[in-house]
Amino acid sequence: WRAGFTRPASGFVSQPEPRSIGMVARGRQLVAGNLLLGGVLVEAPGRTLWGAMSPEPGFIEAAQGFTWLDDLAAAGDLGARTRAQDWVFDWIARYGRGKGPGWSPDLTGRRLIRWINHALMLLSGKDRAESAAFFAALTRQTVYLSLRWKAAAPGLPRFEALTGLVCAGLAMTGMERLTTPALAALARDCASEINSEGGIPTRNPEELLEVFTLLTWAAQTLDEAGRKAPPELTAAIMRIAPTLRALRHADGGLARFHGGGRGLEGRLDHALAQSGIRPMAITGLAMGFARMAAGRTTVIVDAKSPPEGRASTAAHASTLAFEMTSGRRPVIVSCGSGAPFGAEWRRAGRATASHSTLTIDGYSSSRLGQAERLTDRAQVVPPRTTQGPDGQALLIGHTGWAATHGLTHMRGLELSPDGRALMGQDTLGALTGAE
């Protein structure tokens, strides 16, 4: 309501350029009326997205975040453009004055970025009244973000809100005054939420990629506007880049851990290329993951205790689990997040049995407590790594079953110098007389 009193922007400072990547196949499915959003499929040929909404929270979030605009833009034909325009202007008519479920800071930031990215497509062929309505809706969302970004949870939601505010403030006429406080807040979050190893508290590789992508977009927008990025923003990008490269399999996908998937094909390579950060070797663990690589084979091991506190609400009991990729072929993988298939599958995907590691009698190595948080967390025995003429070796353990069974799990892995042989041994043992 308060945001609606601001004088609307009259246009863009410069011509917006698309930065996000979509999938052509998804775009064509949307044009055909097959709305697969948030893991929920709604078949609605000939109907607007907002007239065929599913009550599922995942569907609503995916619809209101407007990432589907990337897919329609990737399809790129007249049908895709018409569908994008119809759905955006229908959203303005239904929700543009502040009503509906899409008015949260993170979703608003995500939506603003897509609207600006694809503004040329959305405004193509539109008259002055429709353009004015578009800029009025953009202005209301931008001012709303300037008033409400603090309500976004720390981490990815707040990065989405602040990046959307920065990009919108620099893109539209008369909105630049909102950029400076948003940049200061973004710099503070870069310093507090991204640790010295280039990791985030959730230890979710795909979420780290999302944060990295948002920060590179903010830095590019500032550069194009002739403004210097805060040193905290630049330093965060430089810390994250080598960590993401360490979590990248030989086939270009990310390791599936702690609720994250492999990422959209090409998204990781594109983000790393856009950042301009040169590849560099990383020593030790990368966000708690150990990497072994030889030839065309990569092995990525979860070598740290699961996240704790608020960061553990989506964490998995995957301690000591590993994924292996040979060339373009994933050979050993985790199940990944079951969230798109409902609450029960989400819970099942978090269990140790959904990962490539040992379990005892159905017990996960870490257990769920209140509010879906991991409270009984496996503690890791510090890893030992060696590299020699016989290849790379990793020895690591955890005490996740010491309290329940009196047993400590030790895992040893050896990767041959040519990457064509992986050998492993699991050992369970009682380390004390009481155990």
XYZ file of C-alpha atoms in Angstrom:
435
model
C 0.000 0.000 0.000
C 2.761 2.458 0.923
C 4.770 1.530 -2.155
C 1.863 2.488 -4.387
C 2.249 6.213 -3.605
C 5.628 6.455 -5.343
C 5.717 8.122 -8.744
C 6.198 5.328 -11.327
C 9.394 5.098 -13.336
C 9.002 6.273 -16.924
C 11.452 3.819 -18.477
C 14.807 2.097 -18.239
C 18.116 3.897 -17.859
C 19.591 1.612 -20.524
C 18.379 -1.318 -22.595
C 18.095 -4.425 -20.359
C 19.937 -7.557 -21.453
C 18.853 -11.100 -20.470
C 21.256 -12.743 -18.026
C 19.375 -15.843 -16.924
C 19.255 -19.167 -18.770
C 16.148 -21.211 -19.473
C 15.324 -24.530 -21.116
C 13.759 -24.677 -24.584
C 11.938 -27.941 -23.817
C 10.306 -26.485 -20.709
C 9.303 -23.375 -22.620
C 7.574 -25.429 -25.296
C 5.766 -27.445 -22.654
C 4.472 -24.231 -21.083
C 3.240 -23.000 -24.453
C 1.428 -26.320 -24.907
C -0.328 -25.837 -21.558
C 1.647 -28.387 -19.545
C 2.497 -26.357 -16.444
C 5.209 -28.241 -14.547
C 6.179 -25.931 -11.692
C 7.562 -26.821 -8.284
C 7.290 -30.536 -9.065
C 3.531 -30.265 -9.726
C 2.040 -30.788 -13.206
C -1.149 -28.944 -14.191
C -2.520 -29.531 -17.676
C -4.253 -26.338 -18.762
C -4.121 -25.841 -22.551
C -5.563 -22.497 -23.557
C -5.786 -21.200 -19.975
C -3.720 -18.535 -18.258
C -1.284 -19.642 -15.593
C -3.098 -17.665 -12.890
C -6.419 -19.228 -13.814
C -5.013 -22.751 -13.423
C -3.100 -22.386 -10.150
C -2.487 -25.478 -8.058
C -2.896 -25.094 -4.273
C 0.490 -26.805 -3.725
C 2.985 -24.398 -2.079
C 5.787 -25.458 -4.432
C 3.681 -24.653 -7.491
C 2.646 -21.270 -6.108
C 6.234 -20.314 -5.259
C 7.551 -21.354 -8.686
C 4.744 -19.485 -10.439
C 5.135 -16.285 -8.412
C 8.936 -16.315 -8.772
C 8.626 -16.056 -12.577
C 11.680 -18.210 -13.348
C 9.481 -19.781 -16.041
C 10.032 -16.590 -18.024
C 13.570 -17.856 -18.671
C 12.121 -20.983 -20.296
C 9.659 -19.053 -22.468
C 12.462 -16.713 -23.550
C 14.605 -19.737 -24.418
C 11.812 -21.103 -26.629
C 11.819 -17.705 -28.316
C 8.985 -18.101 -30.821
C 5.820 -16.044 -31.199
C 3.757 -18.461 -29.107
C 6.219 -18.256 -26.224
C 6.325 -14.458 -26.367
C 2.529 -14.228 -26.447
C 2.231 -16.591 -23.493
C 4.823 -14.601 -21.494
C 3.083 -11.289 -22.176
C -0.392 -12.620 -21.385
C 0.709 -14.155 -18.102
C 2.700 -11.105 -16.945
C -0.070 -8.609 -17.685
C -2.661 -10.937 -16.159
C -0.490 -11.004 -13.005
C -0.468 -7.196 -12.978
C -4.254 -7.134 -13.187
C -4.717 -9.739 -10.444
C -1.854 -9.068 -8.013
C -0.093 -5.885 -9.132
C -1.531 -3.706 -6.357
C -0.076 -5.839 -3.587
C -2.495 -8.723 -3.223
C -1.830 -12.444 -3.443
C 0.843 -14.876 -2.269
C 3.726 -13.483 -4.328
C 4.433 -10.481 -2.130
C 7.340 -11.763 -0.069
C 10.779 -10.134 -0.359
C 12.559 -13.143 -1.891
C 9.859 -13.863 -4.494
C 9.596 -10.172 -5.346
C 13.352 -9.928 -5.891
C 13.327 -13.073 -8.040
C 10.383 -11.740 -10.055
C 11.894 -8.276 -10.560
C 15.095 -9.730 -11.988
C 13.149 -11.769 -14.566
C 10.871 -8.890 -15.546
C 13.878 -6.644 -16.159
C 15.879 -9.382 -17.913
C 13.067 -10.046 -20.384
C 11.560 -6.547 -20.589
C 12.157 -6.226 -24.337
C 10.199 -9.416 -24.972
C 7.418 -8.425 -22.565
C 6.969 -4.902 -23.994
C 7.270 -5.825 -27.658
C 4.169 -4.583 -29.485
C 2.564 -3.113 -26.367
C 0.910 0.313 -26.380
C 1.655 3.232 -24.067
C -1.026 2.326 -21.506
C 0.247 -1.232 -21.150
C 3.847 -0.027 -20.861
C 2.779 2.428 -18.157
C 1.054 -0.383 -16.239
C 4.214 -2.495 -16.543
C 6.479 0.241 -15.160
C 3.980 1.078 -12.411
C 4.059 -2.587 -11.285
C 7.861 -2.626 -11.458
C 8.046 0.558 -9.396
C 5.649 -0.723 -6.738
C 7.656 -3.940 -6.342
C 10.961 -2.055 -6.170
C 9.738 0.370 -3.500
C 8.121 -2.523 -1.615
C 11.513 -4.300 -1.567
C 13.225 -1.170 -0.256
C 10.786 -1.206 2.681
C 10.602 -4.960 3.332
C 13.898 -6.650 2.372
C 14.791 -7.039 6.061
C 11.898 -9.494 6.441
C 13.687 -11.982 4.155
C 15.482 -14.798 5.976
C 19.295 -14.569 5.944
C 20.897 -16.570 3.157
C 19.514 -17.122 -0.332
C 16.123 -15.400 0.307
C 17.818 -12.171 1.395
C 20.364 -12.328 -1.426
C 17.437 -12.612 -3.868
C 15.651 -9.645 -2.314
C 18.699 -7.383 -2.216
C 19.983 -8.315 -5.678
C 16.539 -7.663 -7.134
C 16.481 -4.271 -5.414
C 19.965 -3.345 -6.659
C 19.235 -4.423 -10.240
C 15.870 -2.647 -10.324
C 17.220 0.505 -8.690
C 19.950 0.847 -11.290
C 17.785 -0.175 -14.243
C 14.840 2.242 -13.887
C 14.694 6.011 -14.026
C 14.289 7.716 -10.662
C 15.010 4.585 -8.609
C 18.779 4.957 -8.123
C 18.333 6.475 -4.645
C 17.236 3.041 -3.402
C 20.473 1.394 -4.528
C 22.984 2.707 -1.977
C 21.336 1.305 1.195
C 20.636 -1.978 -0.618
C 24.287 -2.247 -1.636
C 25.418 -1.634 1.928
C 23.111 -4.411 3.161
C 24.281 -6.754 0.389
C 27.895 -6.124 1.357
C 27.144 -6.946 5.005
C 25.470 -10.222 4.046
C 28.378 -11.149 1.780
C 30.705 -10.769 4.754
C 28.483 -12.594 7.269
C 26.817 -15.366 5.218
C 29.741 -16.501 3.047
C 32.581 -17.925 5.081
C 36.321 -17.763 4.415
C 36.153 -21.045 2.458
C 33.540 -19.660 0.058
C 30.738 -21.731 1.575
C 27.293 -21.056 3.041
C 25.749 -22.439 6.267
C 23.351 -24.830 4.482
C 26.219 -26.559 2.601
C 23.846 -26.927 -0.356
C 25.954 -26.770 -3.571
C 23.044 -25.752 -5.805
C 22.046 -23.000 -3.370
C 25.661 -21.787 -3.399
C 25.447 -21.590 -7.200
C 22.247 -19.517 -6.919
C 23.940 -17.109 -4.491
C 27.003 -16.885 -6.740
C 24.857 -16.170 -9.797
C 22.974 -13.399 -7.993
C 26.192 -11.756 -6.814
C 27.733 -11.841 -10.300
C 24.543 -10.284 -11.718
C 24.736 -7.509 -9.120
C 28.414 -6.888 -9.925
C 27.728 -6.776 -13.684
C 24.812 -4.378 -13.215
C 26.980 -2.057 -11.127
C 29.775 -2.178 -13.703
C 27.370 -1.352 -16.560
C 26.012 1.576 -14.517
C 29.527 2.926 -13.991
C 29.520 2.186 -10.273
C 32.131 0.273 -8.320
C 31.067 -2.894 -6.532
C 31.664 -2.965 -2.753
C 34.867 -4.838 -1.858
C 32.837 -7.338 0.217
C 30.833 -8.274 -2.904
C 33.936 -8.757 -5.041
C 35.683 -10.745 -2.313
C 32.652 -13.027 -1.884
C 32.585 -13.806 -5.616
C 36.315 -14.614 -5.526
C 35.855 -16.948 -2.542
C 32.878 -18.822 -3.986
C 34.258 -19.492 -7.485
C 36.970 -22.040 -6.516
C 34.555 -23.768 -4.124
C 32.012 -24.271 -6.912
C 34.715 -25.620 -9.198
C 35.662 -28.151 -6.516
C 32.014 -29.255 -6.258
C 31.714 -29.655 -10.038
C 31.657 -33.181 -11.466
C 33.410 -34.161 -14.687
C 30.102 -33.886 -16.570
C 29.620 -30.238 -15.526
C 26.936 -30.883 -12.899
C 27.064 -30.209 -9.178
C 27.151 -32.892 -6.501
C 23.694 -33.616 -5.029
C 23.904 -32.921 -1.305
C 21.823 -31.252 1.428
C 18.762 -30.551 -0.698
C 20.601 -29.428 -3.821
C 20.441 -30.914 -7.298
C 22.865 -30.961 -10.199
C 21.754 -27.549 -11.436
C 20.430 -26.569 -14.849
C 22.750 -27.842 -17.581
C 25.305 -25.186 -18.496
C 24.298 -22.887 -15.624
C 27.433 -23.527 -13.566
C 29.869 -23.092 -16.457
C 28.045 -19.940 -17.561
C 28.146 -18.429 -14.070
C 31.848 -19.192 -13.648
C 32.647 -17.716 -17.053
C 30.626 -14.565 -16.320
C 32.431 -14.041 -13.023
C 35.805 -13.681 -14.739
C 37.539 -15.509 -11.861
C 40.380 -17.670 -13.114
C 40.536 -21.321 -12.023
C 42.706 -21.946 -8.993
C 43.538 -25.022 -6.940
C 41.763 -25.395 -3.606
C 43.489 -27.131 -0.704
C 41.595 -29.108 1.916
C 37.823 -29.311 1.995
C 35.471 -27.215 -0.134
C 32.441 -26.251 1.994
C 32.985 -29.498 3.895
C 33.321 -31.733 0.811
C 36.431 -33.667 -0.188
C 37.236 -33.938 -3.890
C 39.218 -36.699 -5.576
C 39.883 -36.414 -9.310
C 42.013 -38.320 -11.799
C 41.698 -38.787 -15.527
C 38.039 -38.288 -16.413
C 36.756 -39.395 -12.998
C 35.592 -37.233 -10.106
C 34.640 -38.381 -6.604
C 33.029 -35.896 -4.185
C 32.613 -36.935 -0.541
C 30.561 -35.326 2.234
C 33.374 -34.992 4.760
C 31.852 -32.760 7.420
C 29.085 -32.888 10.001
C 25.664 -31.807 8.665
C 24.632 -28.157 9.034
C 23.169 -27.121 12.374
C 20.523 -24.689 13.598
C 18.315 -22.911 11.065
C 20.592 -24.092 8.254
C 19.709 -27.723 8.988
C 16.005 -27.562 8.081
C 16.798 -28.999 4.646
C 20.047 -30.798 5.547
C 20.579 -34.490 4.823
C 22.104 -37.252 6.967
C 24.713 -37.820 4.250
C 27.952 -37.863 6.235
C 30.649 -39.906 4.386
C 28.410 -40.407 1.334
C 30.020 -39.891 -2.061
C 29.134 -39.391 -5.704
C 31.278 -40.547 -8.633
C 31.146 -39.405 -12.245
C 33.194 -40.882 -15.102
C 33.385 -38.553 -18.079
C 29.835 -37.596 -18.988
C 28.318 -40.503 -17.034
C 27.189 -40.302 -13.407
C 28.032 -43.732 -11.941
C 27.233 -43.398 -8.220
C 24.837 -40.695 -7.045
C 22.695 -39.586 -4.144
C 18.909 -39.532 -4.551
C 18.815 -35.767 -4.081
C 15.910 -33.810 -2.664
C 12.498 -35.451 -2.611
C 10.787 -32.111 -1.931
C 9.110 -31.871 -5.379
C 7.234 -35.107 -4.584
C 5.786 -34.055 -1.238
C 6.645 -33.978 2.462
C 7.091 -37.740 2.875
C 9.499 -38.011 -0.052
C 11.346 -34.945 1.201
C 11.856 -36.659 4.558
C 12.897 -39.904 2.886
C 15.422 -38.086 0.714
C 17.090 -36.682 3.825
C 17.711 -40.135 5.324
C 21.105 -41.824 5.170
C 19.635 -44.681 3.094
C 19.073 -42.215 0.217
C 22.831 -41.695 -0.116
C 25.763 -43.852 -1.168
C 27.028 -44.723 2.272
C 26.593 -47.320 4.990
C 23.542 -47.505 7.269
C 22.856 -49.617 10.358
C 19.479 -51.284 10.758
C 17.570 -48.373 9.219
C 19.097 -45.742 11.516
C 20.310 -42.549 9.857
C 23.704 -41.254 10.946
C 22.015 -37.973 11.999
C 18.438 -37.749 13.247
C 15.626 -35.239 12.911
C 14.513 -33.187 15.875
C 11.932 -30.433 16.303
C 10.976 -28.146 13.404
C 12.560 -30.562 10.900
C 16.049 -29.670 12.109
C 18.902 -32.143 12.474
C 19.651 -32.136 16.186
C 21.415 -35.484 16.704
C 24.260 -34.802 14.257
C 27.070 -37.164 13.317
C 30.458 -35.812 14.365
C 33.253 -36.312 11.848
C 36.665 -37.801 12.584
C 39.109 -35.394 10.861
C 39.916 -36.704 7.355
C 43.362 -37.806 6.223
C 44.275 -37.413 2.569
C 47.356 -38.701 0.748
C 48.500 -38.496 -2.846
C 51.305 -40.549 -4.365
C 52.269 -42.750 -7.298
C 49.488 -45.203 -6.406
C 46.832 -42.473 -6.636
C 44.789 -40.501 -4.130
C 43.494 -41.833 -0.818
C 41.018 -40.515 1.737
C 40.363 -41.895 5.234
C 37.512 -40.400 7.240
C 35.006 -41.439 9.908
C 31.995 -40.333 11.908
C 30.469 -41.147 15.301
C 26.821 -40.970 14.278
C 26.025 -44.409 15.756
C 28.197 -44.201 18.860
C 25.224 -43.271 21.051
C 22.728 -45.710 19.491
C 24.922 -48.730 18.744
C 28.353 -47.960 20.203
C 29.867 -47.960 16.715
C 32.049 -45.548 14.757
C 32.054 -45.707 10.950
C 35.390 -45.379 9.144
C 35.535 -45.173 5.353
C 38.624 -45.392 3.179
C 38.619 -44.560 -0.535
C 41.434 -44.896 -3.082
C 41.325 -43.538 -6.636
C 43.892 -44.841 -9.133
C 46.166 -42.362 -10.965
C 44.275 -42.829 -14.252
C 40.877 -42.532 -12.570
C 39.715 -45.922 -13.846
C 39.573 -47.727 -10.500
C 37.948 -46.708 -7.224
C 38.491 -48.941 -4.203
C 36.820 -48.524 -0.843
C 36.496 -50.111 2.560
C 33.961 -49.482 5.314
C 34.772 -50.400 8.894
C 32.541 -50.360 11.984
C 34.235 -50.444 15.345
C 33.832 -49.662 19.047
C 36.520 -47.196 20.053
C 36.045 -47.246 23.856
C 35.245 -49.889 26.426
C 31.821 -48.343 27.056
C 30.997 -48.444 23.364
